[in-house]
Amino acid sequence: MKVFGVDIGGSGIKGAPVDLERGDLADERYKVLTPHPATPDAVADCVKQVVDHFGWSGPVGATFPGVVTDGITRTAANVDKGWIDRNAAALLAGRLGDETSGCPVTVLNDADAAGLAEMHFGAGKGRTGTVVVLTFGTGIGSAVFTDGKLVPNTELGHLELHGHDAEKRASTKAKDDEGLSWQDWAHRVQKYLAHVEMLFTPGLFVIGGGVSRKAAKFLPLIEGIRAEIVPAQLQNNAGIVGAAMAARAAGRDGPLAPAGAGATAGPLATAPDTENANRTANATDTGNTTGTGDNGGAATSQVGWPADP
């Protein structure tokens, strides 16, 4: 069975039909640059461009880099603030079709989509206990699973660590913007993973995003983490595959749907499951603010993240 998946990111919007029997793209993905500013209408136009490239008509799953509940985008860290409280599912469905034809659209958090794909087809397949999937790119996305069940919209990239929003210091964008070496960036990622491990005690970290293709350059440099750390097997296609999975599940009310995280709008829309719609894990470390220096009283390390007090 083929379903279309679109991954909306801070730097690019990419998509392709997905073969959900194999958990892989059925055709080579098509990508366009994310518009700036990334307003809802501008992004919707780009999504239409990606879908139209394949002449697709049918269900579409779309990711979004922020909190999504019942198809409504609640936050917008790396895109235009006009997305906040926007019915993204309805916007995209309206852009892709009309009342009698076109594409029903399911929208969910981008890292949740990548996590679903990795847990079903990739590095997390068959794993029980707590698994944390992290996507490193323009920001840091997260998907947390307990015995294979998703806790949607955790957004752990926005954890505060030593007075900084974690993704502003440890994302791939931060590495590129600051010209960090792999060693220095791995040191920041290590601090971040240690903080997440302290909060959730996972048995497995799956590291995704485009940088997962270069895992050999930085994963061996990360030390002191008890959990197993592996690169994502689906790499940067995981979001597309997970979005397609969510669209299929929404259409059939199947077991792969992330409960309450996304919703479908369009001619074939089904009623969303709202029982767990607003489960969001928000954790903030407020215990590391002492010492001397500028950033909340903490001394600054050589790689730019305040040192432990």
mmCIF file of C-alpha atoms in Angstrom:
data_model
loop_
_atom_site.group_PDB
_atom_site.id
_atom_site.type_symbol
_atom_site.label_atom_id
_atom_site.label_comp_id
_atom_site.label_asym_id
_atom_site.label_seq_id
_atom_site.Cartn_x
_atom_site.Cartn_y
_atom_site.Cartn_z
ATOM 1 C CA MET A 1 0.000 0.000 0.000
ATOM 2 C CA LYS A 2 1.259 3.462 -0.911
ATOM 3 C CA VAL A 3 0.496 6.635 1.046
ATOM 4 C CA PHE A 4 2.081 10.042 0.538
ATOM 5 C CA GLY A 5 4.289 11.558 3.235
ATOM 6 C CA VAL A 6 5.524 15.145 3.517
ATOM 7 C CA ASP A 7 8.155 16.312 6.002
ATOM 8 C CA ILE A 8 7.994 20.056 6.733
ATOM 9 C CA GLY A 9 11.282 21.269 8.175
ATOM 10 C CA GLY A 10 12.865 24.566 9.038
ATOM 11 C CA SER A 11 15.132 24.453 5.991
ATOM 12 C CA GLY A 12 13.380 22.130 3.530
ATOM 13 C CA ILE A 13 10.045 20.539 2.670
ATOM 14 C CA LYS A 14 10.350 17.069 1.164
ATOM 15 C CA GLY A 15 7.990 14.282 0.297
ATOM 16 C CA ALA A 16 7.317 11.121 -1.672
ATOM 17 C CA PRO A 17 4.887 8.227 -1.922
ATOM 18 C CA VAL A 18 5.749 5.599 0.686
ATOM 19 C CA ASP A 19 5.520 1.838 0.367
ATOM 20 C CA LEU A 20 4.139 0.955 3.784
ATOM 21 C CA GLU A 21 4.771 -2.738 3.350
ATOM 22 C CA ARG A 22 8.528 -2.116 3.125
ATOM 23 C CA GLY A 23 8.693 1.080 5.173
ATOM 24 C CA ASP A 24 10.604 2.874 2.443
ATOM 25 C CA LEU A 25 10.057 5.509 -0.222
ATOM 26 C CA ALA A 26 8.317 4.195 -3.334
ATOM 27 C CA ASP A 27 9.870 6.949 -5.477
ATOM 28 C CA GLU A 28 12.804 9.298 -5.125
ATOM 29 C CA ARG A 29 11.799 12.112 -2.794
ATOM 30 C CA TYR A 30 11.215 15.638 -4.066
ATOM 31 C CA LYS A 31 12.407 18.600 -2.009
ATOM 32 C CA VAL A 32 11.890 22.363 -2.068
ATOM 33 C CA LEU A 33 13.382 24.979 0.211
ATOM 34 C CA THR A 34 11.277 26.172 3.125
ATOM 35 C CA PRO A 35 10.118 29.725 2.344
ATOM 36 C CA HIS A 36 11.222 32.616 4.521
ATOM 37 C CA PRO A 37 9.177 33.748 6.250
ATOM 38 C CA ALA A 38 7.648 30.288 6.643
ATOM 39 C CA THR A 39 4.051 31.520 6.884
ATOM 40 C CA PRO A 40 1.183 29.023 6.767
ATOM 41 C CA ASP A 41 0.111 30.028 3.245
ATOM 42 C CA ALA A 42 3.663 30.009 1.874
ATOM 43 C CA VAL A 43 4.411 26.593 3.368
ATOM 44 C CA ALA A 44 1.064 25.219 2.149
ATOM 45 C CA ASP A 45 1.989 26.333 -1.370
ATOM 46 C CA CYS A 46 5.282 24.417 -1.081
ATOM 47 C CA VAL A 47 3.519 21.299 0.192
ATOM 48 C CA LYS A 48 1.186 21.491 -2.815
ATOM 49 C CA GLN A 49 4.224 21.813 -5.087
ATOM 50 C CA VAL A 50 5.753 18.660 -3.594
ATOM 51 C CA VAL A 51 2.520 16.656 -3.817
ATOM 52 C CA ASP A 52 1.718 17.896 -7.335
ATOM 53 C CA HIS A 53 5.197 16.869 -8.487
ATOM 54 C CA PHE A 54 4.029 13.250 -8.220
ATOM 55 C CA GLY A 55 0.500 13.857 -9.507
ATOM 56 C CA TRP A 56 -0.731 12.408 -6.236
ATOM 57 C CA SER A 57 -4.401 12.185 -5.269
ATOM 58 C CA GLY A 58 -5.193 10.388 -2.034
ATOM 59 C CA PRO A 59 -4.329 10.468 1.663
ATOM 60 C CA VAL A 60 -1.377 12.619 2.703
ATOM 61 C CA GLY A 61 0.497 12.657 5.993
ATOM 62 C CA ALA A 62 2.418 15.805 6.881
ATOM 63 C CA THR A 63 4.841 16.562 9.675
ATOM 64 C CA PHE A 64 5.236 19.900 11.424
ATOM 65 C CA PRO A 65 8.168 21.160 13.524
ATOM 66 C CA GLY A 66 6.170 21.889 16.658
ATOM 67 C CA VAL A 67 3.381 20.678 18.927
ATOM 68 C CA VAL A 68 0.347 19.354 17.035
ATOM 69 C CA THR A 69 -2.936 18.391 18.696
ATOM 70 C CA ASP A 70 -5.962 17.321 16.654
ATOM 71 C CA GLY A 71 -4.417 18.788 13.509
ATOM 72 C CA ILE A 72 -3.859 22.205 15.098
ATOM 73 C CA THR A 73 -0.309 23.513 15.355
ATOM 74 C CA ARG A 74 0.221 24.885 18.857
ATOM 75 C CA THR A 75 3.835 26.089 18.736
ATOM 76 C CA ALA A 76 6.190 27.406 16.043
ATOM 77 C CA ALA A 77 9.817 27.520 17.150
ATOM 78 C CA ASN A 78 11.511 27.445 13.716
ATOM 79 C CA VAL A 79 8.720 28.683 11.433
ATOM 80 C CA ASP A 80 6.484 31.755 11.315
ATOM 81 C CA LYS A 81 4.443 32.474 14.447
ATOM 82 C CA GLY A 82 1.319 32.587 12.295
ATOM 83 C CA TRP A 83 1.227 28.797 12.666
ATOM 84 C CA ILE A 84 0.336 29.038 16.351
ATOM 85 C CA ASP A 85 -3.210 27.707 16.895
ATOM 86 C CA ARG A 86 -3.713 27.264 13.130
ATOM 87 C CA ASN A 87 -5.732 24.320 11.856
ATOM 88 C CA ALA A 88 -2.909 22.964 9.720
ATOM 89 C CA ALA A 89 -4.781 19.837 8.654
ATOM 90 C CA ALA A 90 -7.669 21.893 7.268
ATOM 91 C CA LEU A 91 -5.316 24.412 5.627
ATOM 92 C CA LEU A 92 -3.343 21.728 3.787
ATOM 93 C CA ALA A 93 -6.430 19.698 2.842
ATOM 94 C CA GLY A 94 -8.010 22.817 1.384
ATOM 95 C CA ARG A 95 -4.878 23.629 -0.578
ATOM 96 C CA LEU A 96 -4.532 20.124 -1.982
ATOM 97 C CA GLY A 97 -8.139 19.442 -2.924
ATOM 98 C CA ASP A 98 -11.773 20.459 -2.650
ATOM 99 C CA GLU A 99 -14.970 19.091 -1.160
ATOM 100 C CA THR A 100 -15.384 16.359 -3.763
ATOM 101 C CA SER A 101 -11.824 15.353 -4.621
ATOM 102 C CA GLY A 102 -8.285 15.730 -3.452
ATOM 103 C CA CYS A 103 -6.246 14.663 -0.478
ATOM 104 C CA PRO A 104 -7.329 14.126 3.134
ATOM 105 C CA VAL A 105 -4.411 15.322 5.267
ATOM 106 C CA THR A 106 -3.137 14.083 8.629
ATOM 107 C CA VAL A 107 -0.701 16.348 10.527
ATOM 108 C CA LEU A 108 1.580 15.368 13.413
ATOM 109 C CA ASN A 109 4.788 16.484 15.088
ATOM 110 C CA ASP A 110 7.837 15.888 12.900
ATOM 111 C CA ALA A 111 9.915 13.994 15.451
ATOM 112 C CA ASP A 112 6.903 11.894 16.452
ATOM 113 C CA ALA A 113 6.589 10.874 12.797
ATOM 114 C CA ALA A 114 10.270 9.975 12.585
ATOM 115 C CA GLY A 115 9.972 8.019 15.815
ATOM 116 C CA LEU A 116 6.993 6.017 14.575
ATOM 117 C CA ALA A 117 8.969 5.017 11.490
ATOM 118 C CA GLU A 118 12.078 4.060 13.448
ATOM 119 C CA MET A 119 10.098 2.046 15.993
ATOM 120 C CA HIS A 120 8.142 0.155 13.337
ATOM 121 C CA PHE A 121 10.730 -0.290 10.593
ATOM 122 C CA GLY A 122 14.089 0.921 11.878
ATOM 123 C CA ALA A 123 16.482 1.077 14.813
ATOM 124 C CA GLY A 124 13.782 0.795 17.479
ATOM 125 C CA LYS A 125 11.922 -2.158 16.005
ATOM 126 C CA GLY A 126 11.109 -4.733 18.662
ATOM 127 C CA ARG A 127 12.511 -2.631 21.509
ATOM 128 C CA THR A 128 10.610 -2.422 24.787
ATOM 129 C CA GLY A 129 11.112 -0.147 27.753
ATOM 130 C CA THR A 130 11.800 3.554 27.195
ATOM 131 C CA VAL A 131 13.205 4.604 23.820
ATOM 132 C CA VAL A 132 14.008 8.219 22.940
ATOM 133 C CA VAL A 133 14.312 9.155 19.272
ATOM 134 C CA LEU A 134 16.071 12.491 18.695
ATOM 135 C CA THR A 135 16.244 14.300 15.358
ATOM 136 C CA PHE A 136 19.054 16.818 14.918
ATOM 137 C CA GLY A 137 18.609 19.492 12.270
ATOM 138 C CA THR A 138 17.432 23.105 12.360
ATOM 139 C CA GLY A 139 16.349 22.266 15.916
ATOM 140 C CA ILE A 140 16.204 19.106 18.011
ATOM 141 C CA GLY A 141 13.039 17.047 17.830
ATOM 142 C CA SER A 142 12.131 14.223 20.174
ATOM 143 C CA ALA A 143 9.845 11.217 20.297
ATOM 144 C CA VAL A 144 9.502 9.224 23.513
ATOM 145 C CA PHE A 145 8.183 5.661 23.513
ATOM 146 C CA THR A 146 7.287 3.402 26.434
ATOM 147 C CA ASP A 147 6.949 -0.245 25.435
ATOM 148 C CA GLY A 148 6.349 0.882 21.865
ATOM 149 C CA LYS A 149 3.672 3.460 22.712
ATOM 150 C CA LEU A 150 4.286 7.079 21.744
ATOM 151 C CA VAL A 151 4.004 9.943 24.219
ATOM 152 C CA PRO A 152 3.295 12.712 21.675
ATOM 153 C CA ASN A 153 4.686 16.238 21.499
ATOM 154 C CA THR A 154 7.476 15.940 24.058
ATOM 155 C CA GLU A 155 9.607 18.660 22.375
ATOM 156 C CA LEU A 156 12.718 17.862 24.419
ATOM 157 C CA GLY A 157 14.835 20.090 22.215
ATOM 158 C CA HIS A 158 13.476 22.985 24.245
ATOM 159 C CA LEU A 159 14.715 21.676 27.561
ATOM 160 C CA GLU A 160 16.637 24.352 29.429
ATOM 161 C CA LEU A 161 20.147 23.245 30.251
ATOM 162 C CA HIS A 162 22.532 25.591 32.063
ATOM 163 C CA GLY A 163 20.397 28.571 31.061
ATOM 164 C CA HIS A 164 20.173 27.741 27.346
ATOM 165 C CA ASP A 165 17.480 26.304 25.112
ATOM 166 C CA ALA A 166 19.148 22.992 24.254
ATOM 167 C CA GLU A 167 18.512 23.086 20.510
ATOM 168 C CA LYS A 168 20.122 26.526 20.228
ATOM 169 C CA ARG A 169 23.403 24.969 21.392
ATOM 170 C CA ALA A 170 23.352 21.342 20.220
ATOM 171 C CA SER A 171 21.383 21.239 16.952
ATOM 172 C CA THR A 172 23.060 20.641 13.612
ATOM 173 C CA LYS A 173 22.271 24.254 12.742
ATOM 174 C CA ALA A 174 24.218 25.402 15.808
ATOM 175 C CA LYS A 175 27.179 23.288 14.693
ATOM 176 C CA ASP A 176 27.121 24.810 11.219
ATOM 177 C CA ASP A 177 26.451 28.378 12.336
ATOM 178 C CA GLU A 178 29.293 28.329 14.860
ATOM 179 C CA GLY A 179 31.702 26.280 12.757
ATOM 180 C CA LEU A 180 32.121 23.681 15.497
ATOM 181 C CA SER A 181 34.378 20.692 15.008
ATOM 182 C CA TRP A 182 32.841 17.230 15.331
ATOM 183 C CA GLN A 183 34.627 16.894 18.687
ATOM 184 C CA ASP A 184 33.219 20.131 20.095
ATOM 185 C CA TRP A 185 29.730 19.449 18.787
ATOM 186 C CA ALA A 186 29.796 15.890 20.150
ATOM 187 C CA HIS A 187 30.687 17.367 23.546
ATOM 188 C CA ARG A 188 27.529 19.497 23.455
ATOM 189 C CA VAL A 189 25.411 16.547 22.302
ATOM 190 C CA GLN A 190 26.879 14.480 25.133
ATOM 191 C CA LYS A 191 25.819 17.087 27.713
ATOM 192 C CA TYR A 192 22.345 17.153 26.208
ATOM 193 C CA LEU A 193 21.988 13.357 26.154
ATOM 194 C CA ALA A 194 23.178 13.155 29.755
ATOM 195 C CA HIS A 195 20.438 15.601 30.758
ATOM 196 C CA VAL A 196 17.719 13.694 28.877
ATOM 197 C CA GLU A 197 19.009 10.429 30.339
ATOM 198 C CA MET A 198 18.803 11.872 33.848
ATOM 199 C CA LEU A 199 15.138 12.779 33.258
ATOM 200 C CA PHE A 200 13.880 9.678 31.408
ATOM 201 C CA THR A 201 16.418 6.844 31.880
ATOM 202 C CA PRO A 202 15.911 5.371 28.412
ATOM 203 C CA GLY A 203 17.410 2.076 27.392
ATOM 204 C CA LEU A 204 18.008 3.337 23.866
ATOM 205 C CA PHE A 205 18.693 6.643 22.118
ATOM 206 C CA VAL A 206 18.072 6.700 18.358
ATOM 207 C CA ILE A 207 19.838 9.637 16.709
ATOM 208 C CA GLY A 208 18.082 10.828 13.550
ATOM 209 C CA GLY A 209 17.959 13.748 11.177
ATOM 210 C CA GLY A 210 20.275 14.378 8.252
ATOM 211 C CA VAL A 211 23.347 14.168 10.485
ATOM 212 C CA SER A 212 22.609 10.487 11.130
ATOM 213 C CA ARG A 213 24.273 9.786 7.770
ATOM 214 C CA LYS A 214 27.527 10.916 9.381
ATOM 215 C CA ALA A 215 27.082 9.059 12.669
ATOM 216 C CA ALA A 216 30.595 7.600 12.500
ATOM 217 C CA LYS A 217 32.041 11.108 12.796
ATOM 218 C CA PHE A 218 30.457 11.941 16.160
ATOM 219 C CA LEU A 219 28.812 8.985 17.939
ATOM 220 C CA PRO A 220 32.181 7.405 18.899
ATOM 221 C CA LEU A 221 33.116 10.730 20.532
ATOM 222 C CA ILE A 222 30.164 10.633 22.963
ATOM 223 C CA GLU A 223 31.073 9.153 26.334
ATOM 224 C CA GLY A 224 29.500 8.562 29.719
ATOM 225 C CA ILE A 225 25.963 7.745 28.524
ATOM 226 C CA ARG A 226 24.552 4.522 29.961
ATOM 227 C CA ALA A 227 21.861 4.042 27.336
ATOM 228 C CA GLU A 228 22.684 2.434 24.027
ATOM 229 C CA ILE A 229 23.086 5.055 21.283
ATOM 230 C CA VAL A 230 22.473 4.117 17.637
ATOM 231 C CA PRO A 231 21.921 6.066 14.407
ATOM 232 C CA ALA A 232 18.488 6.072 12.800
ATOM 233 C CA GLN A 233 18.219 3.426 10.115
ATOM 234 C CA LEU A 234 15.785 5.397 7.972
ATOM 235 C CA GLN A 235 17.981 8.485 8.400
ATOM 236 C CA ASN A 236 16.406 11.654 6.996
ATOM 237 C CA ASN A 237 13.532 9.767 5.328
ATOM 238 C CA ALA A 238 12.033 8.731 8.664
ATOM 239 C CA GLY A 239 9.725 11.753 8.874
ATOM 240 C CA ILE A 240 8.258 11.060 5.424
ATOM 241 C CA VAL A 241 7.668 7.395 6.255
ATOM 242 C CA GLY A 242 6.175 8.201 9.663
ATOM 243 C CA ALA A 243 3.856 10.822 8.178
ATOM 244 C CA ALA A 244 2.548 8.268 5.690
ATOM 245 C CA MET A 245 2.070 5.765 8.507
ATOM 246 C CA ALA A 246 -0.003 8.286 10.460
ATOM 247 C CA ALA A 247 -2.155 9.059 7.419
ATOM 248 C CA ARG A 248 -2.855 5.355 6.856
ATOM 249 C CA ALA A 249 -3.662 4.839 10.540
ATOM 250 C CA ALA A 250 -5.993 7.842 10.612
ATOM 251 C CA GLY A 251 -7.860 6.545 7.599
ATOM 252 C CA ARG A 252 -8.427 3.130 9.089
ATOM 253 C CA ASP A 253 -8.280 4.024 12.819
ATOM 254 C CA GLY A 254 -5.403 1.600 13.074
ATOM 255 C CA PRO A 255 -2.840 0.883 15.803
ATOM 256 C CA LEU A 256 -0.098 3.063 14.335
ATOM 257 C CA ALA A 257 -1.924 6.337 14.943
ATOM 258 C CA PRO A 258 -0.258 8.480 17.623
ATOM 259 C CA ALA A 259 -3.174 8.928 19.995
ATOM 260 C CA GLY A 260 -4.385 12.503 19.988
ATOM 261 C CA ALA A 261 -1.271 13.876 18.313
ATOM 262 C CA GLY A 262 -2.619 14.497 14.841
ATOM 263 C CA ALA A 263 -5.911 14.828 13.040
ATOM 264 C CA THR A 264 -7.158 14.360 9.509
ATOM 265 C CA ALA A 265 -9.010 16.969 7.501
ATOM 266 C CA GLY A 266 -10.525 16.477 4.066
ATOM 267 C CA PRO A 267 -13.119 14.455 2.174
ATOM 268 C CA LEU A 268 -12.224 11.172 3.926
ATOM 269 C CA ALA A 269 -11.632 12.614 7.352
ATOM 270 C CA THR A 270 -12.382 10.524 10.400
ATOM 271 C CA ALA A 271 -13.111 11.780 13.886
ATOM 272 C CA PRO A 272 -9.873 12.328 15.797
ATOM 273 C CA ASP A 273 -9.073 10.518 18.998
ATOM 274 C CA THR A 274 -8.957 13.255 21.625
ATOM 275 C CA GLU A 275 -8.693 11.112 24.731
ATOM 276 C CA ASN A 276 -4.981 11.801 25.109
ATOM 277 C CA ALA A 277 -4.748 14.871 22.904
ATOM 278 C CA ASN A 278 -2.906 17.120 25.257
ATOM 279 C CA ARG A 279 -0.331 14.820 26.781
ATOM 280 C CA THR A 280 2.860 16.856 26.575
ATOM 281 C CA ALA A 281 6.067 16.207 28.449
ATOM 282 C CA ASN A 282 7.631 19.473 29.525
ATOM 283 C CA ALA A 283 10.677 19.253 31.751
ATOM 284 C CA THR A 284 13.025 22.031 32.809
ATOM 285 C CA ASP A 285 16.269 21.727 34.722
ATOM 286 C CA THR A 286 16.484 24.623 37.163
ATOM 287 C CA GLY A 287 19.163 23.224 39.369
ATOM 288 C CA ASN A 288 22.269 24.286 37.431
ATOM 289 C CA THR A 289 22.205 28.059 37.791
ATOM 290 C CA THR A 290 24.881 28.745 40.350
ATOM 291 C CA GLY A 291 28.501 29.718 39.901
ATOM 292 C CA THR A 292 30.114 32.793 38.396
ATOM 293 C CA GLY A 293 29.766 34.281 34.931
ATOM 294 C CA ASP A 294 27.104 35.723 32.646
ATOM 295 C CA ASN A 295 24.649 32.990 31.707
ATOM 296 C CA GLY A 296 22.488 32.691 34.790
ATOM 297 C CA GLY A 297 25.606 32.790 36.955
ATOM 298 C CA ALA A 298 27.338 29.858 35.239
ATOM 299 C CA ALA A 299 30.894 29.806 33.938
ATOM 300 C CA THR A 300 31.254 29.297 30.185
ATOM 301 C CA SER A 301 33.064 26.303 28.728
ATOM 302 C CA GLN A 302 35.394 26.490 25.744
ATOM 303 C CA VAL A 303 32.823 24.962 23.428
ATOM 304 C CA GLY A 304 30.211 27.567 24.309
ATOM 305 C CA TRP A 305 27.930 25.740 26.717
ATOM 306 C CA PRO A 306 28.231 26.813 30.367
ATOM 307 C CA ALA A 307 30.263 24.394 32.413
ATOM 308 C CA ASP A 308 28.806 22.485 35.316
ATOM 309 C CA PRO A 309 28.971 24.473 38.545
#
